[in-house]
Coordinates of C-alpha atoms and ligand atoms in Angstrom, one line a residue:
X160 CA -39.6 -67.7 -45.3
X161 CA -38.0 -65.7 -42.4
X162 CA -40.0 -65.4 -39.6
X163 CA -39.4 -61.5 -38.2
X164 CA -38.8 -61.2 -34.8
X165 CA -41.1 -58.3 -34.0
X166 CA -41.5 -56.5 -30.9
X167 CA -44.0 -53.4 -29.9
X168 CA -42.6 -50.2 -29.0
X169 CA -44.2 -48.5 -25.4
X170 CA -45.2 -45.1 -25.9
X171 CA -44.2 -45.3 -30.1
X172 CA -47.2 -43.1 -32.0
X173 CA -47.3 -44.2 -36.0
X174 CA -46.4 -40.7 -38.2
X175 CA -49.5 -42.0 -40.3
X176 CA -52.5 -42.9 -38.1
X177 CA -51.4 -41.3 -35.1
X178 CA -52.2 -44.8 -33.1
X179 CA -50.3 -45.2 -30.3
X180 CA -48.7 -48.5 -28.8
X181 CA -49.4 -50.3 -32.3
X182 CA -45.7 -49.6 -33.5
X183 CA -43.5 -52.7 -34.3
X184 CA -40.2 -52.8 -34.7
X185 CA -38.2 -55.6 -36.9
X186 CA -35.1 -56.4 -39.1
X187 CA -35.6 -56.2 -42.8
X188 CA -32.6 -56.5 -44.7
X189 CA -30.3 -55.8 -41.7
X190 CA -32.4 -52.3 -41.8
X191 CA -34.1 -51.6 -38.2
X192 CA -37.9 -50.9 -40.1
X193 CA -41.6 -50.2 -38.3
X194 CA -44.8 -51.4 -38.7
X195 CA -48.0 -49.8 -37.6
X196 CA -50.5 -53.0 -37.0
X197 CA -53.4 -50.5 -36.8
X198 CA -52.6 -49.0 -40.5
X199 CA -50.1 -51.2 -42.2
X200 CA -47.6 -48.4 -42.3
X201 CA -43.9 -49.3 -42.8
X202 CA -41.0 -47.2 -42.3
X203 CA -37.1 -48.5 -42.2
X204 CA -34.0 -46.1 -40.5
X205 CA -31.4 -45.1 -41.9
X206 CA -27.7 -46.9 -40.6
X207 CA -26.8 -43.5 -38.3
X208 CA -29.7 -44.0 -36.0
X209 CA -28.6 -47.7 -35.8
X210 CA -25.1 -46.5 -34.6
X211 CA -26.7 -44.2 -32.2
X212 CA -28.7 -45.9 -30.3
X213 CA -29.3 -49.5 -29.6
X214 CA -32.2 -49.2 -28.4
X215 CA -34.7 -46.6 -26.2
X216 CA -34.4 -43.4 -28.2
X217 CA -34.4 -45.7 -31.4
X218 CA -38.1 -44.4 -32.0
X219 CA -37.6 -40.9 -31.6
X220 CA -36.3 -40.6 -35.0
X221 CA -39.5 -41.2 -36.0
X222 CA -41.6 -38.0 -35.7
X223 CA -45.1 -37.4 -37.8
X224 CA -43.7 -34.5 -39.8
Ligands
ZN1425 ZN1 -50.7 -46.5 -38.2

């Protein structure tokens, strides 16, 4: 097994629960993904956000609708 490197995200909200500060962020597959650990909810980004940012703003991409 792989053990993830997972880190929280200040400030993230999850587009599903609406829980803030419970966002992770990890590598899956090389893909940059989050995890809500309130819901469960998993979302991955897409390789232009990667390219865009390497980090801070990474989150914003992420909006509830
Ligand atoms: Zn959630």
């Amino acid at each position: 097994m792989t053990k993830l490197k997972k880190r929280f995200i200040a400030g993230a909200r999850c587009p599903k629960c609406n829980a803030q500060d419970s966002i992770m962020l990890f590598m899956q597959n090389g893909v940059e993904t989050i995890e809500c650990s309130d819901c469960g909810h998993t979302q991955t980004q897409g390789s232009d956000a990667q390219q865009k940012s390497a980090g801070g703003d990474l989150i914003g991409v992420f909006k509830p609708e």
